[in-house]
PDB file of C-alpha atoms and ligand atoms in Angstrom:
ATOM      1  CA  UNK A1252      19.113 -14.797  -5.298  1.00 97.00           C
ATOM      2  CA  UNK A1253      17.285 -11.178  -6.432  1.00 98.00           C
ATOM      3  CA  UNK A1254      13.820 -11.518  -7.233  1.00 98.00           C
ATOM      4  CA  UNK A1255      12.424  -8.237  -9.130  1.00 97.00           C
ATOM      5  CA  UNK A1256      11.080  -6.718 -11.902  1.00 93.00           C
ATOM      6  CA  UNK A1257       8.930  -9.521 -11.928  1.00 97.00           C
ATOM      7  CA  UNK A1258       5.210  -9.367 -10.258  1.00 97.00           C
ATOM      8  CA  UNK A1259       1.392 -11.186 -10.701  1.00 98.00           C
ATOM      9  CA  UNK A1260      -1.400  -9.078  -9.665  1.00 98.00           C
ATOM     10  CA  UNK A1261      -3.120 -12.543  -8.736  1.00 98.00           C
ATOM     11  CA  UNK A1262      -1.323 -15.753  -7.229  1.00 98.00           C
ATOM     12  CA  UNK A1263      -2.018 -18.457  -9.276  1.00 98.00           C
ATOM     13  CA  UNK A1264      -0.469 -16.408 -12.062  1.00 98.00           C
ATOM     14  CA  UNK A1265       2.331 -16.691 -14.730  1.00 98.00           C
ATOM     15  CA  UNK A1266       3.020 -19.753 -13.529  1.00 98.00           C
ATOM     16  CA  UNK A1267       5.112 -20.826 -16.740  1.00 98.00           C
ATOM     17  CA  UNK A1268       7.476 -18.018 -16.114  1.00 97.00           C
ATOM     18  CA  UNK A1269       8.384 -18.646 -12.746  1.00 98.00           C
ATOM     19  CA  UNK A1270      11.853 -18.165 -11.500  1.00 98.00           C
ATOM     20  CA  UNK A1271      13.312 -21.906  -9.897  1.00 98.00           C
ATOM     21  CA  UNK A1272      14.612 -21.385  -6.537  1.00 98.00           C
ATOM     22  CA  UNK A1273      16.501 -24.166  -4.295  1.00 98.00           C
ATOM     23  CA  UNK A1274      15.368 -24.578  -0.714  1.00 97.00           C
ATOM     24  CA  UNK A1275      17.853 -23.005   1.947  1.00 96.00           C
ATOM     25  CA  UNK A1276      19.328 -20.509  -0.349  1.00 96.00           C
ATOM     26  CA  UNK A1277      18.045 -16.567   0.890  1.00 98.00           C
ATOM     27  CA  UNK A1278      15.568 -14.721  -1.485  1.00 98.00           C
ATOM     28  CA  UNK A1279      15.681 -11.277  -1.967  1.00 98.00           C
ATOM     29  CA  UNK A1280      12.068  -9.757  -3.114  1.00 98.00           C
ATOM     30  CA  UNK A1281      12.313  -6.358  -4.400  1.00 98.00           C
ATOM     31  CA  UNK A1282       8.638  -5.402  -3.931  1.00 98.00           C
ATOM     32  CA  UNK A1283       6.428  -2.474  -5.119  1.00 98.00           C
ATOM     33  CA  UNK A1284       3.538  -0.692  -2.670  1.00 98.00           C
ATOM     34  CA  UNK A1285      -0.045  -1.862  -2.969  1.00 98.00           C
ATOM     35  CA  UNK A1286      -0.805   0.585  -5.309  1.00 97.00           C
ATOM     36  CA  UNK A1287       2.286  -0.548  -7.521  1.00 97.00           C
ATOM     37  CA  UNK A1288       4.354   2.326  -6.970  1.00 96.00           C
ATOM     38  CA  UNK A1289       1.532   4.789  -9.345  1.00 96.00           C
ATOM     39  CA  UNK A1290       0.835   7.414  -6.365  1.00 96.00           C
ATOM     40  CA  UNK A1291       4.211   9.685  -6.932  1.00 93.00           C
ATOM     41  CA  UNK A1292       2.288  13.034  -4.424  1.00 96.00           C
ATOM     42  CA  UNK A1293      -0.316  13.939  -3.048  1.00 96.00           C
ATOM     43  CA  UNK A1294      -1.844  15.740  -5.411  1.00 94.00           C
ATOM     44  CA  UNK A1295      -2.385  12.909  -7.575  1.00 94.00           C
ATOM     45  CA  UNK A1296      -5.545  12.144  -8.824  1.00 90.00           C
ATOM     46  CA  UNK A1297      -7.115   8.657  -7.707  1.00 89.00           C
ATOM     47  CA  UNK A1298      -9.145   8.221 -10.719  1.00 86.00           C
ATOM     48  CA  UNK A1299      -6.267   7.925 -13.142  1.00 90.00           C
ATOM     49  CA  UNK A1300      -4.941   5.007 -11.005  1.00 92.00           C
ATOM     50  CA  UNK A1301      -5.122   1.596 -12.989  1.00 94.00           C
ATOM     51  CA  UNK A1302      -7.169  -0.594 -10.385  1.00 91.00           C
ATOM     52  CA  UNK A1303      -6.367  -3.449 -12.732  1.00 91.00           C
ATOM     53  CA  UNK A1304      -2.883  -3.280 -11.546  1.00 95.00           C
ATOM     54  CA  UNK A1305      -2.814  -2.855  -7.829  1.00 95.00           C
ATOM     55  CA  UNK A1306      -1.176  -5.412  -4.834  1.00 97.00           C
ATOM     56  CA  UNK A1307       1.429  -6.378  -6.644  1.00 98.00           C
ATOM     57  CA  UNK A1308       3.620  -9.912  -5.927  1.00 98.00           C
ATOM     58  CA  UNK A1309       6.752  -9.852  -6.355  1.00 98.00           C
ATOM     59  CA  UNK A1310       7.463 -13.578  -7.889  1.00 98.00           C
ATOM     60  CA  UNK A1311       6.593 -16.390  -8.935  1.00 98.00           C
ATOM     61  CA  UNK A1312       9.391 -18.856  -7.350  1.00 98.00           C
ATOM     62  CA  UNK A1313       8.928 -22.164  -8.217  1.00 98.00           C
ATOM     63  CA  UNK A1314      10.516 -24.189  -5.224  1.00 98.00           C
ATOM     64  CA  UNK A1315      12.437 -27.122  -6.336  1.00 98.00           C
ATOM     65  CA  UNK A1316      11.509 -29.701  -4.250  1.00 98.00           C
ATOM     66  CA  UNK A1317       7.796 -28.802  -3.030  1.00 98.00           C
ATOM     67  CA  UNK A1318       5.057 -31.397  -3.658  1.00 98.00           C
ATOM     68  CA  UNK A1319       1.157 -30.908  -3.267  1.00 98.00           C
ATOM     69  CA  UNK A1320      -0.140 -31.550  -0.167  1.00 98.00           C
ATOM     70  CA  UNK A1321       3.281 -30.293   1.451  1.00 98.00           C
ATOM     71  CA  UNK A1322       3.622 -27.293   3.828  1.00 98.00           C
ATOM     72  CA  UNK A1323       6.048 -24.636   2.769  1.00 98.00           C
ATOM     73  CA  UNK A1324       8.281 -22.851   5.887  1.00 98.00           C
ATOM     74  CA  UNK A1325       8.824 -19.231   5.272  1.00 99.00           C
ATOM     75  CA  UNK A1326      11.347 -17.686   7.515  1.00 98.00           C
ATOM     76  CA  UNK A1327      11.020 -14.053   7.433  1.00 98.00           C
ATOM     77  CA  UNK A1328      15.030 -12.944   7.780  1.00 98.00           C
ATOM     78  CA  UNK A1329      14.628  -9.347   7.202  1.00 98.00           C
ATOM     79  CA  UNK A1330      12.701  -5.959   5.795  1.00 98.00           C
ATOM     80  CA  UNK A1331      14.000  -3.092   4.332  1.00 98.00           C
ATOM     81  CA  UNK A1332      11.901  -0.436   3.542  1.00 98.00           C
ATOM     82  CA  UNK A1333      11.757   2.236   0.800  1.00 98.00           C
ATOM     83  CA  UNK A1334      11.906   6.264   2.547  1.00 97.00           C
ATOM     84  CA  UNK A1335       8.156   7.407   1.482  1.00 98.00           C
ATOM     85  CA  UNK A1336       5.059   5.379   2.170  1.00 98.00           C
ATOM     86  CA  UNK A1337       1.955   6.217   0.652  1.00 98.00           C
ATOM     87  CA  UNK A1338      -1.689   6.174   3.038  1.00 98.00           C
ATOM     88  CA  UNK A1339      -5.127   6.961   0.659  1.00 96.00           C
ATOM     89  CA  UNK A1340      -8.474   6.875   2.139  1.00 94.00           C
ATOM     90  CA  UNK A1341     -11.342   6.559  -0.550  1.00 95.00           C
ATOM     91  CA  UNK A1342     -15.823   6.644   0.045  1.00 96.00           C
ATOM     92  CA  UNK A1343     -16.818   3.193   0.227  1.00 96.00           C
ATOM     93  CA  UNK A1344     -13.610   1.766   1.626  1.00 96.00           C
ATOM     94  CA  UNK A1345     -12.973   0.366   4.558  1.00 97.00           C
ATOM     95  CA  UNK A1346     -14.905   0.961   8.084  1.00 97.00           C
ATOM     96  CA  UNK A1347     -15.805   4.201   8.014  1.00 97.00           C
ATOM     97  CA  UNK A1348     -16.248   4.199   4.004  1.00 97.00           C
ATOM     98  CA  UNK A1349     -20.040   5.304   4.087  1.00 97.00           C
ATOM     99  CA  UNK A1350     -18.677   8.702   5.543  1.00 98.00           C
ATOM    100  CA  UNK A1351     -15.805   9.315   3.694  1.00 97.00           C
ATOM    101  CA  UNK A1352     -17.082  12.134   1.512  1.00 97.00           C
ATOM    102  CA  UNK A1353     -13.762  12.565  -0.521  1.00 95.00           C
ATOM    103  CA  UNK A1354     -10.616  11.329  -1.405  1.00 94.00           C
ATOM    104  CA  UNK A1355      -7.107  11.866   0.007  1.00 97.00           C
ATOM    105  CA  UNK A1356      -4.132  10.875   0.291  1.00 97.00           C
ATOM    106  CA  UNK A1357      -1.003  11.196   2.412  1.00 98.00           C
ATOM    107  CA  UNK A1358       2.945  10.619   1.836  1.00 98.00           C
ATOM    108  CA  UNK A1359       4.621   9.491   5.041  1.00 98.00           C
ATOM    109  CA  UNK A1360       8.068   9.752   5.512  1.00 98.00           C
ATOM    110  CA  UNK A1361       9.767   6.334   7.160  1.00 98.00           C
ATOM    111  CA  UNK A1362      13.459   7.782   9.248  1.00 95.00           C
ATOM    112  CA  UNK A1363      15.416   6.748  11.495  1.00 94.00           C
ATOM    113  CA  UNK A1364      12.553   4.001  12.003  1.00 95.00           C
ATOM    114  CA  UNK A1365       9.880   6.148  12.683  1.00 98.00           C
ATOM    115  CA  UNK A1366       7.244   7.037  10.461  1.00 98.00           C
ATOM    116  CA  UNK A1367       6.533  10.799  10.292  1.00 98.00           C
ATOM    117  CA  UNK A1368       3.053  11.248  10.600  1.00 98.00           C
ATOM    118  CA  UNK A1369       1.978  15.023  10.662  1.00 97.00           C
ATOM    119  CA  UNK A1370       3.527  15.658  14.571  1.00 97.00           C
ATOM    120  CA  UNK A1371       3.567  12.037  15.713  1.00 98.00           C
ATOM    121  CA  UNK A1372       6.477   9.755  14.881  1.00 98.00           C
ATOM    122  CA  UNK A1373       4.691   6.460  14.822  1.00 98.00           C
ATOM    123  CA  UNK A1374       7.330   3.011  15.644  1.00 98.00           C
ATOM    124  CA  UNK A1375       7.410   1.263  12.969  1.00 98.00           C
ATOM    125  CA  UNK A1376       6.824  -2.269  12.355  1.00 98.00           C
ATOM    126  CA  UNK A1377       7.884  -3.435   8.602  1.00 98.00           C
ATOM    127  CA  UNK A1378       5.163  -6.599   7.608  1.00 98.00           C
ATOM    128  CA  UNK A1379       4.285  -8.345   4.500  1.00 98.00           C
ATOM    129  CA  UNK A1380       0.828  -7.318   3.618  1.00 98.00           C
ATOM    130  CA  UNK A1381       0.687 -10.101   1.041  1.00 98.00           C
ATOM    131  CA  UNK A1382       2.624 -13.181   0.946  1.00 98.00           C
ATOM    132  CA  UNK A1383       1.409 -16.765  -0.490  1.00 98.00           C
ATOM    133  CA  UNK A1384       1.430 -19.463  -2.745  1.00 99.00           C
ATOM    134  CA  UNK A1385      -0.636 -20.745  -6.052  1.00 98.00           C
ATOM    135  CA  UNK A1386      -4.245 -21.226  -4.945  1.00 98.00           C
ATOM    136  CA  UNK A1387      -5.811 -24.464  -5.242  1.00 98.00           C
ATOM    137  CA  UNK A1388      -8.568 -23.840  -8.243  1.00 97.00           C
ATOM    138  CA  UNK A1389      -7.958 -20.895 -10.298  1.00 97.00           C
ATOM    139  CA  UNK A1390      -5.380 -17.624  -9.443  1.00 98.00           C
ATOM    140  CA  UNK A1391      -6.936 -15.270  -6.516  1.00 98.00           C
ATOM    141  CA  UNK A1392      -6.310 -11.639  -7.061  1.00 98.00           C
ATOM    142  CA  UNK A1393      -3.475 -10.317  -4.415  1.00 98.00           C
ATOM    143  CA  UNK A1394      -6.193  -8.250  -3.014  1.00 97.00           C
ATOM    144  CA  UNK A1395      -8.174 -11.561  -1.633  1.00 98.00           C
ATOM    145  CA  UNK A1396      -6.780 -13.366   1.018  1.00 98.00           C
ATOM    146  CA  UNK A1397      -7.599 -16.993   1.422  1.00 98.00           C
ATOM    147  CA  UNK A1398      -6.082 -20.456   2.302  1.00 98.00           C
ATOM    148  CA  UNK A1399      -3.125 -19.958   0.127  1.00 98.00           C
ATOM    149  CA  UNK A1400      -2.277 -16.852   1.781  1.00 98.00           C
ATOM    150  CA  UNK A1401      -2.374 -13.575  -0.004  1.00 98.00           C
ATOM    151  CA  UNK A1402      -3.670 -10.234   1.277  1.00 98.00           C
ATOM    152  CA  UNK A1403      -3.932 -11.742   4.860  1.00 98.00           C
ATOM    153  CA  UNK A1404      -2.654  -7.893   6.249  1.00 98.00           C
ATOM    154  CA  UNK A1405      -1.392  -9.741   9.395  1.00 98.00           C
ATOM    155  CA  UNK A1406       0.840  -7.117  11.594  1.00 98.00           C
ATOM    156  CA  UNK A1407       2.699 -10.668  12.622  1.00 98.00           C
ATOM    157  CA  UNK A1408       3.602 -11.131   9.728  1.00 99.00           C
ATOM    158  CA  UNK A1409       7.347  -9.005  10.156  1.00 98.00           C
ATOM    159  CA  UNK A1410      11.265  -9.855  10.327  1.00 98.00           C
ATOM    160  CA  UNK A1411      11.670 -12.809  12.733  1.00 98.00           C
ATOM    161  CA  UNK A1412       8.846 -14.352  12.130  1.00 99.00           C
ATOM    162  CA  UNK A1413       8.042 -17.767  10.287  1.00 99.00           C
ATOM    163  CA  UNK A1414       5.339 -18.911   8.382  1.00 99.00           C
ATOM    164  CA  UNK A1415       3.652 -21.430   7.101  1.00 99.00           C
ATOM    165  CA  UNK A1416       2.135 -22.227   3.665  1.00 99.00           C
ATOM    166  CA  UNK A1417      -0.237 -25.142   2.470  1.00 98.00           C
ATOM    167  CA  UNK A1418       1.165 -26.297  -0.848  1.00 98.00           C
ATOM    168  CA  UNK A1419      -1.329 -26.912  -3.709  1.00 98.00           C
ATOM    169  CA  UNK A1420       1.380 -27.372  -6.638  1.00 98.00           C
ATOM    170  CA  UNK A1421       4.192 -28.679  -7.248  1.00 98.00           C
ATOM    171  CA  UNK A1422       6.579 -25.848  -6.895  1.00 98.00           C
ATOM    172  CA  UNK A1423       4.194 -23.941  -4.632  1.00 98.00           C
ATOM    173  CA  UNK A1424       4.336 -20.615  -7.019  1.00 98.00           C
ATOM    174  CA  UNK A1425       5.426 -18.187  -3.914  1.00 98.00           C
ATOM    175  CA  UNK A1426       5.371 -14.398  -4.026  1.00 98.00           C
ATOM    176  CA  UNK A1427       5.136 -11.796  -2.320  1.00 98.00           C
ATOM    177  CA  UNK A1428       4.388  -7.887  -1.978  1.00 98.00           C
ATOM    178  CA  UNK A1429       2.611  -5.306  -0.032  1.00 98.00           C
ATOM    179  CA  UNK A1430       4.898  -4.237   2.801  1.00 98.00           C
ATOM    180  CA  UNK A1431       3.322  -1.479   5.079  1.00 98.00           C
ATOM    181  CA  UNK A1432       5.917  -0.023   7.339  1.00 98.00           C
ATOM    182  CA  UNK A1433       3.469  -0.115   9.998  1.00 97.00           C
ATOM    183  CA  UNK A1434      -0.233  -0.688  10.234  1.00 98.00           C
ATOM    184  CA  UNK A1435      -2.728  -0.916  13.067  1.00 98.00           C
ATOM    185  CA  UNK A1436      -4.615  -4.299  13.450  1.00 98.00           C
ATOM    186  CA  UNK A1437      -7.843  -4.030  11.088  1.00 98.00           C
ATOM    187  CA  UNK A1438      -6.145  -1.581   8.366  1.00 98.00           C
ATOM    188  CA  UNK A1439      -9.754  -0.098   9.067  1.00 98.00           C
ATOM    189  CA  UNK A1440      -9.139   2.558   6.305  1.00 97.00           C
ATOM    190  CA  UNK A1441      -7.961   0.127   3.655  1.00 96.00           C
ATOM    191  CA  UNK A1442      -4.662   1.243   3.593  1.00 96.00           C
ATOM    192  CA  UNK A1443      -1.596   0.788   6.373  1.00 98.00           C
ATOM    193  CA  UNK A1444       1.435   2.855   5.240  1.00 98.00           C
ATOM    194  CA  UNK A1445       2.202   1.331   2.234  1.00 98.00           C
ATOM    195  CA  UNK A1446       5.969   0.970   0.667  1.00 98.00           C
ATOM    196  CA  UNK A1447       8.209  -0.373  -1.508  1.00 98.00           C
ATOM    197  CA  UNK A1448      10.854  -2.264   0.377  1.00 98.00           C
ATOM    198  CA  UNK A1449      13.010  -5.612   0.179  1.00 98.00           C
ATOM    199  CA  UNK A1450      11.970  -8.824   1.437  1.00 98.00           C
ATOM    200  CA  UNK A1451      14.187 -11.235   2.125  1.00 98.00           C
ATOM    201  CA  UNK A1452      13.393 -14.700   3.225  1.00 98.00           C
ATOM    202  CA  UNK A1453      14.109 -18.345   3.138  1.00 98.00           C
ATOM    203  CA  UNK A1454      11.679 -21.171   2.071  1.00 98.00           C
ATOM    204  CA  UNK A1455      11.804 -25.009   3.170  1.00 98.00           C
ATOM    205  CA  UNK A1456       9.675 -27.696   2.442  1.00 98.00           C
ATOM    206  CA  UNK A1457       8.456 -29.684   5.321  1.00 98.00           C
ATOM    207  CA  UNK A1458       6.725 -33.699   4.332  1.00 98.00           C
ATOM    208  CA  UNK A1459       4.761 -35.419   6.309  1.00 97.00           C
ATOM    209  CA  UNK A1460       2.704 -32.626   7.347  1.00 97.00           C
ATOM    210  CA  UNK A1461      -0.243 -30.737   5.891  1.00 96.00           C
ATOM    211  CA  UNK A1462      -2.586 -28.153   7.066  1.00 98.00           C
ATOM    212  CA  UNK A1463      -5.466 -26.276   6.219  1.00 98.00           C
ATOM    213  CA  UNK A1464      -4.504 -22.902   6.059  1.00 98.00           C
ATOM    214  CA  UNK A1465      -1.644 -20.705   7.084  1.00 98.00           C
ATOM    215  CA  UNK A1466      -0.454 -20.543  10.418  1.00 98.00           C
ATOM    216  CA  UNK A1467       2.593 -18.644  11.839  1.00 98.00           C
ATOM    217  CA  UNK A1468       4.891 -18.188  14.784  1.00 98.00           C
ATOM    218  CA  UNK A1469       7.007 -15.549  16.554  1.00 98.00           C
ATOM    219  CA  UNK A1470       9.222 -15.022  19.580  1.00 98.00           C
ATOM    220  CA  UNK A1471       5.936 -14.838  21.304  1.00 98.00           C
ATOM    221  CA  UNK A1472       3.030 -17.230  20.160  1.00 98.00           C
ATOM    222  CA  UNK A1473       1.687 -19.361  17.845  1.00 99.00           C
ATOM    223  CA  UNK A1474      -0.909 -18.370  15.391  1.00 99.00           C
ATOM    224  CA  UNK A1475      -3.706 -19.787  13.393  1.00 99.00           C
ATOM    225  CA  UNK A1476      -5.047 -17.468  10.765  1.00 99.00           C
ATOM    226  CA  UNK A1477      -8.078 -17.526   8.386  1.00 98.00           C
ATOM    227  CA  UNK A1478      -9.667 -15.629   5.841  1.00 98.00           C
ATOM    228  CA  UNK A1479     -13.434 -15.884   5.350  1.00 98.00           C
ATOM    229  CA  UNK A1480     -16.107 -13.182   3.813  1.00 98.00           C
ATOM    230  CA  UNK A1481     -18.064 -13.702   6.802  1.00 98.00           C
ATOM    231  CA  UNK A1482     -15.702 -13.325  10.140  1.00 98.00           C
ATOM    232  CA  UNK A1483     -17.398 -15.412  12.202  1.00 98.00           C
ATOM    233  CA  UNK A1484     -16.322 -18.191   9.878  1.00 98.00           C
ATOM    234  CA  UNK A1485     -13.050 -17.055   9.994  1.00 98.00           C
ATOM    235  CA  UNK A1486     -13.370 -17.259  13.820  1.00 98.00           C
ATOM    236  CA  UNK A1487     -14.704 -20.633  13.726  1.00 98.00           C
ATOM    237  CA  UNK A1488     -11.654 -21.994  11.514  1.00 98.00           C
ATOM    238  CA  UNK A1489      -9.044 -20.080  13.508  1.00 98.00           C
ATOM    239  CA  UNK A1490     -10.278 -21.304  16.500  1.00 98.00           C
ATOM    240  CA  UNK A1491     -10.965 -25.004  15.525  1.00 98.00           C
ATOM    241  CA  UNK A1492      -7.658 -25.218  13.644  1.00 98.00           C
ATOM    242  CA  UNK A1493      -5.821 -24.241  17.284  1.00 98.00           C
ATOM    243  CA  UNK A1494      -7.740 -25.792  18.957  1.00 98.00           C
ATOM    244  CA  UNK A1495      -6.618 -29.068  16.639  1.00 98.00           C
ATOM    245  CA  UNK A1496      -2.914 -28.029  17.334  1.00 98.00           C
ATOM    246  CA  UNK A1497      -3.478 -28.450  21.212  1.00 98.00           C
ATOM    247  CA  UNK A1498      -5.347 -31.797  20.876  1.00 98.00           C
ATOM    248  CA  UNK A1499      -2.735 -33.367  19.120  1.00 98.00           C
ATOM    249  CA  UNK A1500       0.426 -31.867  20.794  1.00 98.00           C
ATOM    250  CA  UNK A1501      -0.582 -31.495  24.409  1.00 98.00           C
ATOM    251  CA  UNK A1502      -2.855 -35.094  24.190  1.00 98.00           C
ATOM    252  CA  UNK A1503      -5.767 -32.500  25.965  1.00 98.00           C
ATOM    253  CA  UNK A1504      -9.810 -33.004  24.569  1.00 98.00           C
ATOM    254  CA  UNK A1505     -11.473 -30.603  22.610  1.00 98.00           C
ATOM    255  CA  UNK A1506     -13.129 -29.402  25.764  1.00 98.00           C
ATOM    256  CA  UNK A1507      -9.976 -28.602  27.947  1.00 98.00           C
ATOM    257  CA  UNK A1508      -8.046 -27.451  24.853  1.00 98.00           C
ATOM    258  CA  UNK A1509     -11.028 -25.197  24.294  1.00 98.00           C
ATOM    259  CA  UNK A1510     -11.480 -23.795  27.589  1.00 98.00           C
ATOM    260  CA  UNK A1511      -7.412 -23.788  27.471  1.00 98.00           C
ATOM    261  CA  UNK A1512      -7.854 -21.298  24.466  1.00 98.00           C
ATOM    262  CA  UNK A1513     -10.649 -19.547  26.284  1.00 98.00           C
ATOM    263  CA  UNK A1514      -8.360 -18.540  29.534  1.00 98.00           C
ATOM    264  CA  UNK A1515      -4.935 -17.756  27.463  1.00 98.00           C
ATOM    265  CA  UNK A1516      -5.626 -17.601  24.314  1.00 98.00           C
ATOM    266  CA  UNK A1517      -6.333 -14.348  22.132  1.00 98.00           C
ATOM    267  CA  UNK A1518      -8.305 -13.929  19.053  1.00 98.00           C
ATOM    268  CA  UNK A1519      -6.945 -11.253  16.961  1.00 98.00           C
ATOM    269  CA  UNK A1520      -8.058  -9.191  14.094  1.00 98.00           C
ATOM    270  CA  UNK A1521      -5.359  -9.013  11.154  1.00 98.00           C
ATOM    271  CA  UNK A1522      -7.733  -6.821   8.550  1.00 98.00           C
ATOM    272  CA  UNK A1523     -11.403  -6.368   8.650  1.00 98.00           C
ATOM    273  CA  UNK A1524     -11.330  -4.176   5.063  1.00 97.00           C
ATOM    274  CA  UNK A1525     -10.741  -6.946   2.089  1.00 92.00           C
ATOM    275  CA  UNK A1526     -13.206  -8.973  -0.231  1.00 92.00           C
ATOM    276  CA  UNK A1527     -12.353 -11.444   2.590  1.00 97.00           C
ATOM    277  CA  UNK A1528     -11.872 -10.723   6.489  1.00 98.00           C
ATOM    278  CA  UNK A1529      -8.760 -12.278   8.014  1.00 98.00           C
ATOM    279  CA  UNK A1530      -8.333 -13.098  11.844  1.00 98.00           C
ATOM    280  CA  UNK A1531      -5.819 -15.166  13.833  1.00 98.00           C
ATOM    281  CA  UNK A1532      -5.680 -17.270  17.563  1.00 98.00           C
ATOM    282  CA  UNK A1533      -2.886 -16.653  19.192  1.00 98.00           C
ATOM    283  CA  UNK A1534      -1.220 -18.532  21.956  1.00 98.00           C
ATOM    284  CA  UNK A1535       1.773 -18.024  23.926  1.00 98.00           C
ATOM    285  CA  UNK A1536       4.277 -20.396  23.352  1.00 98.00           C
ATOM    286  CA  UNK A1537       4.955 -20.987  26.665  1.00 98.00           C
ATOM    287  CA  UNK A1538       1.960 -23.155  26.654  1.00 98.00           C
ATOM    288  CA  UNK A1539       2.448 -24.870  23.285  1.00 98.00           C
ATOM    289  CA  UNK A1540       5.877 -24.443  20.992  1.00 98.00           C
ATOM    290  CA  UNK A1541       4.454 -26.892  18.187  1.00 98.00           C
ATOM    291  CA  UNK A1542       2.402 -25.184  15.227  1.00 98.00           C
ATOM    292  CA  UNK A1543       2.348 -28.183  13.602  1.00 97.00           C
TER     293      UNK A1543
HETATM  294 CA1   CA B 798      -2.955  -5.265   1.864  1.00 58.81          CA
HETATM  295 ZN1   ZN B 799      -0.980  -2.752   1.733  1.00 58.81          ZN
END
């Protein structure tokens, strides 16, 4: 099934016009760039650009099927991005904000997968800057991630991987936007390279299980992510929630899981720019498979 011309600017949102979607079947999400598709050159002038609109999600699907307190799968089957992304850099944004003394910003060409970046062709690597369900309380605007998901920025977050979704309502109310076609870990400057592309995935709902807050695997590892406005909280739960995954599926304490984490594990930054930071613990899955 297509999924387009149809986007919330905060999950949680439009809940009454979602579209119902069957588990299993593949969704296709046409989805807009961050800045909903306004920035059309370079010489276009950042103050005209409605800030009310911005991070689109493509969606809401209402998952038949998916209960509260269930965990939705999202298999990420494949990317395709749009030919021009779109890079801004604005004072007061992002790491270096308190020296930016001007706007910019910059079109980037995305061939023969490589994005053109003045004289460097940079490798791409297509991800889903925002990608999540309902929130529990009240809708979260795209830009905030959190434990439903949303503007997590997590360069894992690509074609092959899957990941996985606390439910808070029936239906789970997924969506998703914000592809970058590639984007260092941190986004320091606020923006990756931001595109319009299509998304195509396929959701499952798994009973019997429940967690926290998002967690994800690869080819690779196993991840824990979390979102707080103070990253050492988002540390903390990252951590503690792997370090809960190796308890329970290798039978260790929280003491040799820990120390486990401490010789193999790595602690990753996914963005360090929105209202709220987002990190994730990694480990190899040739020490644990299970991210459940
Ligand atoms: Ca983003
Ligand atoms: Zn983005």
């Amino acid at each position: 099934m297509i999924i387009k011309d149809m986007c919330v600017f905060a999950l949680g949102d439009n809940k009454e016009n979602a579209v119902k979607v069957q588990q299993g079947e593949i969704l296709e999400f046409h989805t807009r760039d961050c800045f909903n598709n306004q920035i059309d050159s370079e010489d276009y002038v950042m103050d005209v650009l409605d800030w009310d609109h911005i991070n689109p999600a493509t969606g809401p699907v209402y998952v038949e099927g998916a209960e509260k307190g269930d965990v939705l799968k999202v298999e990420i089957l494949d990317i395709k991005l749009d030919d021009m992304g779109t890079m801004c850099c604005l004072p007061e944004n992002g790491v270096l904000g308190a020296d930016i003394t001007e706007n910019q910003i910059k079109k980037v060409p995305v061939k023969d997968d490589k994005a053109i970046f003045n004289q460097f062709e940079l490798p791409l690597n297509p991800m889903i800057g925002v990608i999540g369900v309902a929130p529990e309380n009240e809708s979260v605007p795209c830009g905030t991630p959190g434990r439903h998901g949303g503007n997590m920025d997590n360069t894992k977050i690509a074609k092959g991987a899957t990941l996985y979704l606390p439910v808070f309502h029936d239906g789970a109310y997924f969506g998703c936007g914000d592809v970058h076609a590639c984007m260092g870990d941190g986004e320091i400057m606020v923006s990756g390279i931001e595109i319009g592309a299509v998304v195509s995935v396929r959701l499952t709902v798994l009973k019997g299980v429940s967690i926290d807050n998002p967690r994800l695997e690869d080819a690779e590892n196993i991840y824990t992510i979390a979102s707080s406005e103070d990253i050492e909280k988002a540390i903390y739960t990252a951590t503690k929630d792997m370090c809960g995954i190796l308890q329970k599926n290798l039978g260790y304490t929280l003491n040799e899981a820990g120390m486990l984490m401490s010789a193999a594990g790595n602690l990753q930054f996914c963005q360090v720019v929105d209202p709220e930071r987002t990190v994730r613990m990694a480990i190899p899955k040739t020490i644990c498979d299970k991210v459940l």
